[in-house]
């Protein structure tokens, strides 16, 4: 793991990009410009916070009970599920959602132009990763922080045989009140409902969670929006290189999670950019797959 002094010397940019010690000593990237503020954990290469100067509230929910400990995923922000989404596809006892969110990523580059910040993080196959997954890979995540936030993920196959991955940016969006929140843009789209044994359903109108919600939307459009009447804002999500949106809220099952308060389900909804289930991606030797998503916050009267 890179140390803070070296990180600040190589990649720090005056007061705009700083590397600081976070909870439990975990290194964080702290960004502050005339456009936005943000925090990124090197553990998991994970966005924890993004707040444009024009916004009153953060884009993301981050649990106050989040556990900052190696081997545990940080609850909130935008963790990366990779190289599998959901339960271990091989039924080998490996943790759900893969291992990329539970490893420290390297900082490869940082740039600032006109108060737009771009940070590049990397993760590569090692002896540690091969304990869980034998493939040779290289991951690159580019984070663009400006008036909007964009995340680009590139998966490269550095080995000699094809491999299959599923993945998701498991974004936890902060809302003022889940009962006053709608997800629009998926009307008429088929989805698999995990709460109903992954049976196929068809979305009718906007999504308004009023109980546990865990759905994988199939052949999803590129754009959706979260309408948050409580915070009077609209979160626009646009992605490419992804075939699914996953919508999740644990509802009363939040009480069983040790890194979230029982009532926290009222304060977020996950709308995840994903390639999941039948939309897994096969990457040939020497080839790469790209996934990109952008988020913007607009006022909603």
PDB file of C-alpha atoms in Angstrom:
ATOM      1  CA  UNK A   1       0.000   0.000   0.000  1.00  0.00           C
ATOM      2  CA  UNK A   2       1.329   3.449  -0.925  1.00  0.00           C
ATOM      3  CA  UNK A   3       2.072   5.734   2.036  1.00  0.00           C
ATOM      4  CA  UNK A   4       0.538   9.174   2.487  1.00  0.00           C
ATOM      5  CA  UNK A   5       3.780  11.146   2.161  1.00  0.00           C
ATOM      6  CA  UNK A   6       4.588   9.556  -1.184  1.00  0.00           C
ATOM      7  CA  UNK A   7       1.020   9.940  -2.384  1.00  0.00           C
ATOM      8  CA  UNK A   8       0.936  13.639  -1.552  1.00  0.00           C
ATOM      9  CA  UNK A   9       4.347  14.193  -3.150  1.00  0.00           C
ATOM     10  CA  UNK A  10       3.492  12.343  -6.359  1.00  0.00           C
ATOM     11  CA  UNK A  11      -0.221  12.983  -6.781  1.00  0.00           C
ATOM     12  CA  UNK A  12      -1.235  15.786  -4.414  1.00  0.00           C
ATOM     13  CA  UNK A  13      -2.264  19.076  -6.038  1.00  0.00           C
ATOM     14  CA  UNK A  14      -1.967  21.966  -3.570  1.00  0.00           C
ATOM     15  CA  UNK A  15      -5.241  22.272  -1.664  1.00  0.00           C
ATOM     16  CA  UNK A  16      -7.311  20.599  -4.382  1.00  0.00           C
ATOM     17  CA  UNK A  17      -6.173  16.972  -4.057  1.00  0.00           C
ATOM     18  CA  UNK A  18      -4.886  15.749  -0.704  1.00  0.00           C
ATOM     19  CA  UNK A  19      -4.211  12.307   0.701  1.00  0.00           C
ATOM     20  CA  UNK A  20      -5.301  12.039   4.315  1.00  0.00           C
ATOM     21  CA  UNK A  21      -5.708   9.436   7.025  1.00  0.00           C
ATOM     22  CA  UNK A  22      -9.292   8.280   7.354  1.00  0.00           C
ATOM     23  CA  UNK A  23     -11.091   6.070   9.892  1.00  0.00           C
ATOM     24  CA  UNK A  24      -8.960   3.210  11.238  1.00  0.00           C
ATOM     25  CA  UNK A  25      -5.962   4.749   9.472  1.00  0.00           C
ATOM     26  CA  UNK A  26      -7.290   3.988   5.988  1.00  0.00           C
ATOM     27  CA  UNK A  27      -5.937   6.403   3.345  1.00  0.00           C
ATOM     28  CA  UNK A  28      -8.463   8.676   1.664  1.00  0.00           C
ATOM     29  CA  UNK A  29      -8.291  11.079  -1.253  1.00  0.00           C
ATOM     30  CA  UNK A  30      -9.850  14.422  -0.354  1.00  0.00           C
ATOM     31  CA  UNK A  31     -10.846  16.681  -3.230  1.00  0.00           C
ATOM     32  CA  UNK A  32     -11.926  20.307  -2.876  1.00  0.00           C
ATOM     33  CA  UNK A  33     -12.341  22.703  -5.807  1.00  0.00           C
ATOM     34  CA  UNK A  34     -14.582  25.588  -6.814  1.00  0.00           C
ATOM     35  CA  UNK A  35     -16.838  22.959  -8.419  1.00  0.00           C
ATOM     36  CA  UNK A  36     -17.210  20.187  -5.843  1.00  0.00           C
ATOM     37  CA  UNK A  37     -15.861  18.313  -2.855  1.00  0.00           C
ATOM     38  CA  UNK A  38     -15.357  14.558  -2.731  1.00  0.00           C
ATOM     39  CA  UNK A  39     -13.734  11.714  -0.826  1.00  0.00           C
ATOM     40  CA  UNK A  40     -12.409   8.454  -2.236  1.00  0.00           C
ATOM     41  CA  UNK A  41     -11.128   5.480  -0.226  1.00  0.00           C
ATOM     42  CA  UNK A  42      -8.099   3.702  -1.667  1.00  0.00           C
ATOM     43  CA  UNK A  43      -9.557   0.627   0.003  1.00  0.00           C
ATOM     44  CA  UNK A  44     -11.859  -0.678  -2.685  1.00  0.00           C
ATOM     45  CA  UNK A  45     -11.090   2.333  -4.894  1.00  0.00           C
ATOM     46  CA  UNK A  46     -14.440   3.501  -3.570  1.00  0.00           C
ATOM     47  CA  UNK A  47     -16.257   6.822  -3.846  1.00  0.00           C
ATOM     48  CA  UNK A  48     -17.467   7.796  -0.391  1.00  0.00           C
ATOM     49  CA  UNK A  49     -18.697  11.321  -0.999  1.00  0.00           C
ATOM     50  CA  UNK A  50     -19.476  13.774  -3.799  1.00  0.00           C
ATOM     51  CA  UNK A  51     -21.056  17.172  -3.261  1.00  0.00           C
ATOM     52  CA  UNK A  52     -21.155  19.858  -5.956  1.00  0.00           C
ATOM     53  CA  UNK A  53     -20.909  23.397  -4.587  1.00  0.00           C
ATOM     54  CA  UNK A  54     -24.415  24.003  -5.933  1.00  0.00           C
ATOM     55  CA  UNK A  55     -25.868  21.090  -3.932  1.00  0.00           C
ATOM     56  CA  UNK A  56     -27.104  21.241  -0.355  1.00  0.00           C
ATOM     57  CA  UNK A  57     -26.674  17.515   0.289  1.00  0.00           C
ATOM     58  CA  UNK A  58     -24.169  14.832  -0.650  1.00  0.00           C
ATOM     59  CA  UNK A  59     -24.929  12.582  -3.608  1.00  0.00           C
ATOM     60  CA  UNK A  60     -24.184   9.470  -1.558  1.00  0.00           C
ATOM     61  CA  UNK A  61     -25.365   7.851   1.639  1.00  0.00           C
ATOM     62  CA  UNK A  62     -22.530   6.666   3.893  1.00  0.00           C
ATOM     63  CA  UNK A  63     -23.428   4.696   7.006  1.00  0.00           C
ATOM     64  CA  UNK A  64     -22.244   6.179  10.290  1.00  0.00           C
ATOM     65  CA  UNK A  65     -21.729   2.580  11.408  1.00  0.00           C
ATOM     66  CA  UNK A  66     -19.596   1.652   8.382  1.00  0.00           C
ATOM     67  CA  UNK A  67     -16.734  -0.699   9.261  1.00  0.00           C
ATOM     68  CA  UNK A  68     -13.316   0.448   8.032  1.00  0.00           C
ATOM     69  CA  UNK A  69     -11.470  -2.830   8.288  1.00  0.00           C
ATOM     70  CA  UNK A  70      -9.603  -4.920   5.759  1.00  0.00           C
ATOM     71  CA  UNK A  71     -11.792  -7.799   4.621  1.00  0.00           C
ATOM     72  CA  UNK A  72     -15.005  -5.809   5.181  1.00  0.00           C
ATOM     73  CA  UNK A  73     -16.781  -3.721   2.557  1.00  0.00           C
ATOM     74  CA  UNK A  74     -17.443  -0.062   3.421  1.00  0.00           C
ATOM     75  CA  UNK A  75     -21.215   0.417   3.702  1.00  0.00           C
ATOM     76  CA  UNK A  76     -22.221   3.319   1.479  1.00  0.00           C
ATOM     77  CA  UNK A  77     -20.795   5.463  -1.280  1.00  0.00           C
ATOM     78  CA  UNK A  78     -20.234   3.514  -4.495  1.00  0.00           C
ATOM     79  CA  UNK A  79     -18.494   0.164  -3.869  1.00  0.00           C
ATOM     80  CA  UNK A  80     -17.470  -1.946  -6.862  1.00  0.00           C
ATOM     81  CA  UNK A  81     -18.794  -5.494  -7.094  1.00  0.00           C
ATOM     82  CA  UNK A  82     -16.233  -7.347  -9.256  1.00  0.00           C
ATOM     83  CA  UNK A  83     -15.430  -9.914 -10.765  1.00  0.00           C
ATOM     84  CA  UNK A  84     -18.810 -11.261  -9.761  1.00  0.00           C
ATOM     85  CA  UNK A  85     -22.030  -9.616  -8.684  1.00  0.00           C
ATOM     86  CA  UNK A  86     -24.153 -11.337  -6.056  1.00  0.00           C
ATOM     87  CA  UNK A  87     -23.438 -14.737  -4.562  1.00  0.00           C
ATOM     88  CA  UNK A  88     -20.284 -16.695  -5.415  1.00  0.00           C
ATOM     89  CA  UNK A  89     -21.042 -18.092  -8.892  1.00  0.00           C
ATOM     90  CA  UNK A  90     -18.879 -21.149  -8.272  1.00  0.00           C
ATOM     91  CA  UNK A  91     -20.417 -21.959  -4.862  1.00  0.00           C
ATOM     92  CA  UNK A  92     -16.889 -22.178  -3.463  1.00  0.00           C
ATOM     93  CA  UNK A  93     -17.571 -20.276  -0.264  1.00  0.00           C
ATOM     94  CA  UNK A  94     -16.146 -17.010  -1.572  1.00  0.00           C
ATOM     95  CA  UNK A  95     -17.634 -13.726  -0.406  1.00  0.00           C
ATOM     96  CA  UNK A  96     -20.559 -12.185  -2.266  1.00  0.00           C
ATOM     97  CA  UNK A  97     -19.836  -9.422  -4.779  1.00  0.00           C
ATOM     98  CA  UNK A  98     -16.224 -10.415  -5.431  1.00  0.00           C
ATOM     99  CA  UNK A  99     -13.038  -8.996  -3.951  1.00  0.00           C
ATOM    100  CA  UNK A 100     -12.265  -5.683  -5.701  1.00  0.00           C
ATOM    101  CA  UNK A 101     -14.057  -3.703  -2.972  1.00  0.00           C
ATOM    102  CA  UNK A 102     -11.924  -5.390  -0.282  1.00  0.00           C
ATOM    103  CA  UNK A 103      -8.447  -4.644  -1.643  1.00  0.00           C
ATOM    104  CA  UNK A 104      -6.321  -1.497  -1.655  1.00  0.00           C
ATOM    105  CA  UNK A 105      -6.032   0.133  -5.065  1.00  0.00           C
ATOM    106  CA  UNK A 106      -2.983   2.001  -6.361  1.00  0.00           C
ATOM    107  CA  UNK A 107      -3.046   5.645  -7.391  1.00  0.00           C
ATOM    108  CA  UNK A 108      -1.708   5.907 -10.942  1.00  0.00           C
ATOM    109  CA  UNK A 109      -2.374   9.522 -11.891  1.00  0.00           C
ATOM    110  CA  UNK A 110      -4.064  12.748 -10.849  1.00  0.00           C
ATOM    111  CA  UNK A 111      -4.819  15.814 -12.946  1.00  0.00           C
ATOM    112  CA  UNK A 112      -6.650  19.095 -12.463  1.00  0.00           C
ATOM    113  CA  UNK A 113      -7.737  21.413 -15.264  1.00  0.00           C
ATOM    114  CA  UNK A 114     -10.136  24.313 -14.801  1.00  0.00           C
ATOM    115  CA  UNK A 115     -11.004  22.863 -11.384  1.00  0.00           C
ATOM    116  CA  UNK A 116     -12.047  19.556 -12.954  1.00  0.00           C
ATOM    117  CA  UNK A 117     -10.207  16.716 -11.202  1.00  0.00           C
ATOM    118  CA  UNK A 118      -9.396  13.363 -12.762  1.00  0.00           C
ATOM    119  CA  UNK A 119      -7.898  10.558 -10.681  1.00  0.00           C
ATOM    120  CA  UNK A 120      -6.855   7.174 -12.053  1.00  0.00           C
ATOM    121  CA  UNK A 121      -6.734   4.134  -9.771  1.00  0.00           C
ATOM    122  CA  UNK A 122      -5.525   0.644 -10.609  1.00  0.00           C
ATOM    123  CA  UNK A 123      -5.775  -2.934  -9.383  1.00  0.00           C
ATOM    124  CA  UNK A 124      -3.977  -5.936 -10.870  1.00  0.00           C
ATOM    125  CA  UNK A 125      -3.962  -9.670 -10.326  1.00  0.00           C
ATOM    126  CA  UNK A 126      -1.636 -10.843  -7.562  1.00  0.00           C
ATOM    127  CA  UNK A 127      -1.018 -13.978  -5.559  1.00  0.00           C
ATOM    128  CA  UNK A 128      -3.666 -12.684  -3.150  1.00  0.00           C
ATOM    129  CA  UNK A 129      -6.331 -12.207  -5.831  1.00  0.00           C
ATOM    130  CA  UNK A 130      -5.567 -15.638  -7.267  1.00  0.00           C
ATOM    131  CA  UNK A 131      -6.620 -17.222  -3.974  1.00  0.00           C
ATOM    132  CA  UNK A 132     -10.165 -16.245  -4.987  1.00  0.00           C
ATOM    133  CA  UNK A 133      -9.999 -16.038  -8.786  1.00  0.00           C
ATOM    134  CA  UNK A 134      -7.228 -17.480 -11.003  1.00  0.00           C
ATOM    135  CA  UNK A 135      -7.432 -15.041 -13.921  1.00  0.00           C
ATOM    136  CA  UNK A 136      -4.792 -12.488 -14.933  1.00  0.00           C
ATOM    137  CA  UNK A 137      -6.387  -9.043 -15.053  1.00  0.00           C
ATOM    138  CA  UNK A 138      -5.798  -5.323 -14.915  1.00  0.00           C
ATOM    139  CA  UNK A 139      -8.449  -2.898 -13.681  1.00  0.00           C
ATOM    140  CA  UNK A 140      -8.415   0.850 -14.233  1.00  0.00           C
ATOM    141  CA  UNK A 141     -10.903   3.241 -12.686  1.00  0.00           C
ATOM    142  CA  UNK A 142     -11.002   6.872 -13.804  1.00  0.00           C
ATOM    143  CA  UNK A 143     -12.836   9.267 -11.518  1.00  0.00           C
ATOM    144  CA  UNK A 144     -13.850  12.654 -12.910  1.00  0.00           C
ATOM    145  CA  UNK A 145     -14.934  15.190 -10.289  1.00  0.00           C
ATOM    146  CA  UNK A 146     -16.409  18.447 -11.550  1.00  0.00           C
ATOM    147  CA  UNK A 147     -19.922  19.860 -11.645  1.00  0.00           C
ATOM    148  CA  UNK A 148     -20.912  16.225 -12.188  1.00  0.00           C
ATOM    149  CA  UNK A 149     -19.287  12.937 -11.183  1.00  0.00           C
ATOM    150  CA  UNK A 150     -18.294  10.257 -13.665  1.00  0.00           C
ATOM    151  CA  UNK A 151     -16.722   6.851 -13.097  1.00  0.00           C
ATOM    152  CA  UNK A 152     -15.116   4.774 -15.852  1.00  0.00           C
ATOM    153  CA  UNK A 153     -14.034   1.181 -15.288  1.00  0.00           C
ATOM    154  CA  UNK A 154     -11.830  -0.756 -17.709  1.00  0.00           C
ATOM    155  CA  UNK A 155     -11.264  -4.493 -17.256  1.00  0.00           C
ATOM    156  CA  UNK A 156      -8.364  -5.962 -19.247  1.00  0.00           C
ATOM    157  CA  UNK A 157      -7.632  -9.655 -19.720  1.00  0.00           C
ATOM    158  CA  UNK A 158      -3.853 -10.017 -19.301  1.00  0.00           C
ATOM    159  CA  UNK A 159      -3.900 -13.809 -19.455  1.00  0.00           C
ATOM    160  CA  UNK A 160      -4.025 -16.400 -22.201  1.00  0.00           C
ATOM    161  CA  UNK A 161      -7.578 -17.707 -21.773  1.00  0.00           C
ATOM    162  CA  UNK A 162     -10.945 -15.887 -21.846  1.00  0.00           C
ATOM    163  CA  UNK A 163     -12.678 -15.071 -18.583  1.00  0.00           C
ATOM    164  CA  UNK A 164     -16.218 -14.112 -17.635  1.00  0.00           C
ATOM    165  CA  UNK A 165     -17.115 -11.335 -15.211  1.00  0.00           C
ATOM    166  CA  UNK A 166     -20.227  -9.787 -13.776  1.00  0.00           C
ATOM    167  CA  UNK A 167     -19.958  -6.438 -12.042  1.00  0.00           C
ATOM    168  CA  UNK A 168     -21.807  -3.469 -10.576  1.00  0.00           C
ATOM    169  CA  UNK A 169     -21.201  -0.031  -9.159  1.00  0.00           C
ATOM    170  CA  UNK A 170     -23.334  -0.538  -6.057  1.00  0.00           C
ATOM    171  CA  UNK A 171     -24.146   3.158  -5.576  1.00  0.00           C
ATOM    172  CA  UNK A 172     -26.002   4.185  -2.409  1.00  0.00           C
ATOM    173  CA  UNK A 173     -27.815   7.440  -3.180  1.00  0.00           C
ATOM    174  CA  UNK A 174     -28.820   9.617  -0.282  1.00  0.00           C
ATOM    175  CA  UNK A 175     -32.509  10.505  -0.109  1.00  0.00           C
ATOM    176  CA  UNK A 176     -34.430  12.552   2.417  1.00  0.00           C
ATOM    177  CA  UNK A 177     -37.256  10.051   2.842  1.00  0.00           C
ATOM    178  CA  UNK A 178     -37.615   6.764   0.955  1.00  0.00           C
ATOM    179  CA  UNK A 179     -41.414   7.137   1.036  1.00  0.00           C
ATOM    180  CA  UNK A 180     -41.077  10.348  -1.003  1.00  0.00           C
ATOM    181  CA  UNK A 181     -38.606   8.906  -3.519  1.00  0.00           C
ATOM    182  CA  UNK A 182     -39.247   7.558  -7.022  1.00  0.00           C
ATOM    183  CA  UNK A 183     -36.992   5.984  -9.635  1.00  0.00           C
ATOM    184  CA  UNK A 184     -38.200   6.835 -13.128  1.00  0.00           C
ATOM    185  CA  UNK A 185     -37.122   5.672 -16.567  1.00  0.00           C
ATOM    186  CA  UNK A 186     -37.740   1.926 -16.220  1.00  0.00           C
ATOM    187  CA  UNK A 187     -41.465   1.786 -17.011  1.00  0.00           C
ATOM    188  CA  UNK A 188     -42.246  -1.280 -19.116  1.00  0.00           C
ATOM    189  CA  UNK A 189     -38.847  -2.910 -18.510  1.00  0.00           C
ATOM    190  CA  UNK A 190     -38.665  -6.568 -17.438  1.00  0.00           C
ATOM    191  CA  UNK A 191     -36.857  -7.346 -14.199  1.00  0.00           C
ATOM    192  CA  UNK A 192     -35.920 -10.328 -12.072  1.00  0.00           C
ATOM    193  CA  UNK A 193     -37.223  -9.972  -8.523  1.00  0.00           C
ATOM    194  CA  UNK A 194     -34.957 -11.605  -5.953  1.00  0.00           C
ATOM    195  CA  UNK A 195     -37.628 -11.266  -3.260  1.00  0.00           C
ATOM    196  CA  UNK A 196     -39.876 -13.459  -5.439  1.00  0.00           C
ATOM    197  CA  UNK A 197     -37.310 -16.128  -6.248  1.00  0.00           C
ATOM    198  CA  UNK A 198     -35.881 -14.270  -9.262  1.00  0.00           C
ATOM    199  CA  UNK A 199     -39.166 -14.565 -11.151  1.00  0.00           C
ATOM    200  CA  UNK A 200     -39.541 -12.228 -14.127  1.00  0.00           C
ATOM    201  CA  UNK A 201     -41.822  -9.219 -13.653  1.00  0.00           C
ATOM    202  CA  UNK A 202     -42.602  -6.117 -15.717  1.00  0.00           C
ATOM    203  CA  UNK A 203     -42.225  -2.632 -14.290  1.00  0.00           C
ATOM    204  CA  UNK A 204     -45.411  -0.547 -14.349  1.00  0.00           C
ATOM    205  CA  UNK A 205     -44.795   3.178 -13.894  1.00  0.00           C
ATOM    206  CA  UNK A 206     -42.126   4.593 -11.599  1.00  0.00           C
ATOM    207  CA  UNK A 207     -40.475   2.565  -8.842  1.00  0.00           C
ATOM    208  CA  UNK A 208     -41.502   3.589  -5.338  1.00  0.00           C
ATOM    209  CA  UNK A 209     -40.087   1.272  -2.697  1.00  0.00           C
ATOM    210  CA  UNK A 210     -42.496   0.478   0.132  1.00  0.00           C
ATOM    211  CA  UNK A 211     -40.908  -2.813   1.233  1.00  0.00           C
ATOM    212  CA  UNK A 212     -37.713  -4.768   0.629  1.00  0.00           C
ATOM    213  CA  UNK A 213     -36.729  -4.190  -3.000  1.00  0.00           C
ATOM    214  CA  UNK A 214     -34.097  -6.228  -4.857  1.00  0.00           C
ATOM    215  CA  UNK A 215     -34.470  -6.199  -8.633  1.00  0.00           C
ATOM    216  CA  UNK A 216     -32.260  -6.686 -11.681  1.00  0.00           C
ATOM    217  CA  UNK A 217     -33.678  -4.767 -14.646  1.00  0.00           C
ATOM    218  CA  UNK A 218     -32.982  -6.464 -17.978  1.00  0.00           C
ATOM    219  CA  UNK A 219     -31.919  -4.763 -21.213  1.00  0.00           C
ATOM    220  CA  UNK A 220     -32.207  -1.502 -19.330  1.00  0.00           C
ATOM    221  CA  UNK A 221     -32.046   1.952 -20.933  1.00  0.00           C
ATOM    222  CA  UNK A 222     -28.979   4.153 -20.580  1.00  0.00           C
ATOM    223  CA  UNK A 223     -30.685   6.792 -18.436  1.00  0.00           C
ATOM    224  CA  UNK A 224     -32.748   6.773 -15.273  1.00  0.00           C
ATOM    225  CA  UNK A 225     -33.469   9.379 -12.614  1.00  0.00           C
ATOM    226  CA  UNK A 226     -34.153   9.430  -8.891  1.00  0.00           C
ATOM    227  CA  UNK A 227     -36.811  11.974  -7.902  1.00  0.00           C
ATOM    228  CA  UNK A 228     -36.352  12.945  -4.253  1.00  0.00           C
ATOM    229  CA  UNK A 229     -39.293  15.091  -3.173  1.00  0.00           C
ATOM    230  CA  UNK A 230     -38.000  15.421   0.391  1.00  0.00           C
ATOM    231  CA  UNK A 231     -34.637  16.947  -0.592  1.00  0.00           C
ATOM    232  CA  UNK A 232     -36.218  18.616  -3.641  1.00  0.00           C
ATOM    233  CA  UNK A 233     -33.703  17.223  -6.083  1.00  0.00           C
ATOM    234  CA  UNK A 234     -33.375  14.983  -9.110  1.00  0.00           C
ATOM    235  CA  UNK A 235     -30.379  12.663  -9.525  1.00  0.00           C
ATOM    236  CA  UNK A 236     -29.682  11.847 -13.170  1.00  0.00           C
ATOM    237  CA  UNK A 237     -27.833   8.597 -13.926  1.00  0.00           C
ATOM    238  CA  UNK A 238     -26.496   7.832 -17.392  1.00  0.00           C
ATOM    239  CA  UNK A 239     -24.391   4.792 -18.226  1.00  0.00           C
ATOM    240  CA  UNK A 240     -22.937   2.833 -21.106  1.00  0.00           C
ATOM    241  CA  UNK A 241     -21.158  -0.489 -21.327  1.00  0.00           C
ATOM    242  CA  UNK A 242     -23.776  -1.880 -18.930  1.00  0.00           C
ATOM    243  CA  UNK A 243     -26.972  -3.813 -19.658  1.00  0.00           C
ATOM    244  CA  UNK A 244     -28.639  -3.735 -16.249  1.00  0.00           C
ATOM    245  CA  UNK A 245     -29.809  -1.432 -13.531  1.00  0.00           C
ATOM    246  CA  UNK A 246     -30.142  -3.025 -10.096  1.00  0.00           C
ATOM    247  CA  UNK A 247     -32.503  -1.365  -7.604  1.00  0.00           C
ATOM    248  CA  UNK A 248     -32.090  -2.311  -3.940  1.00  0.00           C
ATOM    249  CA  UNK A 249     -33.322  -1.262  -0.547  1.00  0.00           C
ATOM    250  CA  UNK A 250     -33.229  -3.723   2.396  1.00  0.00           C
ATOM    251  CA  UNK A 251     -36.185  -2.144   4.234  1.00  0.00           C
ATOM    252  CA  UNK A 252     -36.646  -3.841   7.622  1.00  0.00           C
ATOM    253  CA  UNK A 253     -33.749  -6.228   6.902  1.00  0.00           C
ATOM    254  CA  UNK A 254     -31.442  -3.270   7.600  1.00  0.00           C
ATOM    255  CA  UNK A 255     -31.886  -4.146  11.279  1.00  0.00           C
ATOM    256  CA  UNK A 256     -29.906  -7.357  10.719  1.00  0.00           C
ATOM    257  CA  UNK A 257     -26.893  -5.514   9.265  1.00  0.00           C
ATOM    258  CA  UNK A 258     -24.216  -4.658  11.814  1.00  0.00           C
ATOM    259  CA  UNK A 259     -22.858  -1.739   9.777  1.00  0.00           C
ATOM    260  CA  UNK A 260     -26.127   0.147   9.330  1.00  0.00           C
ATOM    261  CA  UNK A 261     -28.713   1.553  11.728  1.00  0.00           C
ATOM    262  CA  UNK A 262     -32.106  -0.149  11.595  1.00  0.00           C
ATOM    263  CA  UNK A 263     -33.855   2.970  10.298  1.00  0.00           C
ATOM    264  CA  UNK A 264     -31.207   3.889   7.713  1.00  0.00           C
ATOM    265  CA  UNK A 265     -33.161   2.223   4.907  1.00  0.00           C
ATOM    266  CA  UNK A 266     -35.269   5.404   4.945  1.00  0.00           C
ATOM    267  CA  UNK A 267     -32.242   7.473   3.866  1.00  0.00           C
ATOM    268  CA  UNK A 268     -31.000   5.783   0.682  1.00  0.00           C
ATOM    269  CA  UNK A 269     -31.813   3.854  -2.434  1.00  0.00           C
ATOM    270  CA  UNK A 270     -29.314   1.864  -4.472  1.00  0.00           C
ATOM    271  CA  UNK A 271     -29.558   2.221  -8.245  1.00  0.00           C
ATOM    272  CA  UNK A 272     -26.642   0.229  -9.591  1.00  0.00           C
ATOM    273  CA  UNK A 273     -24.999   0.240 -13.000  1.00  0.00           C
ATOM    274  CA  UNK A 274     -24.365  -3.436 -13.715  1.00  0.00           C
ATOM    275  CA  UNK A 275     -23.628  -6.340 -15.993  1.00  0.00           C
ATOM    276  CA  UNK A 276     -25.226  -9.147 -14.006  1.00  0.00           C
ATOM    277  CA  UNK A 277     -26.656 -12.655 -14.316  1.00  0.00           C
ATOM    278  CA  UNK A 278     -27.181 -13.476 -18.023  1.00  0.00           C
ATOM    279  CA  UNK A 279     -25.531 -10.167 -18.941  1.00  0.00           C
ATOM    280  CA  UNK A 280     -22.115 -11.244 -17.673  1.00  0.00           C
ATOM    281  CA  UNK A 281     -19.262 -10.252 -19.988  1.00  0.00           C
ATOM    282  CA  UNK A 282     -16.713 -12.595 -21.584  1.00  0.00           C
ATOM    283  CA  UNK A 283     -13.340 -10.923 -22.217  1.00  0.00           C
ATOM    284  CA  UNK A 284     -10.884 -12.537 -24.621  1.00  0.00           C
ATOM    285  CA  UNK A 285      -7.100 -12.577 -23.988  1.00  0.00           C
ATOM    286  CA  UNK A 286      -5.666  -9.133 -24.683  1.00  0.00           C
ATOM    287  CA  UNK A 287      -9.128  -7.565 -24.897  1.00  0.00           C
ATOM    288  CA  UNK A 288     -10.847  -5.105 -22.563  1.00  0.00           C
ATOM    289  CA  UNK A 289     -14.344  -4.126 -21.491  1.00  0.00           C
ATOM    290  CA  UNK A 290     -15.342  -0.573 -20.595  1.00  0.00           C
ATOM    291  CA  UNK A 291     -18.157   0.613 -18.356  1.00  0.00           C
ATOM    292  CA  UNK A 292     -18.955   4.277 -17.729  1.00  0.00           C
ATOM    293  CA  UNK A 293     -21.501   6.084 -15.581  1.00  0.00           C
ATOM    294  CA  UNK A 294     -22.148   9.744 -14.836  1.00  0.00           C
ATOM    295  CA  UNK A 295     -24.193  11.311 -12.036  1.00  0.00           C
ATOM    296  CA  UNK A 296     -25.628  14.811 -11.815  1.00  0.00           C
ATOM    297  CA  UNK A 297     -27.797  16.571  -9.253  1.00  0.00           C
ATOM    298  CA  UNK A 298     -30.497  19.040 -10.280  1.00  0.00           C
ATOM    299  CA  UNK A 299     -33.040  20.978  -8.268  1.00  0.00           C
ATOM    300  CA  UNK A 300     -36.587  19.642  -8.373  1.00  0.00           C
ATOM    301  CA  UNK A 301     -39.206  22.126  -7.209  1.00  0.00           C
TER     302      UNK A 301
END
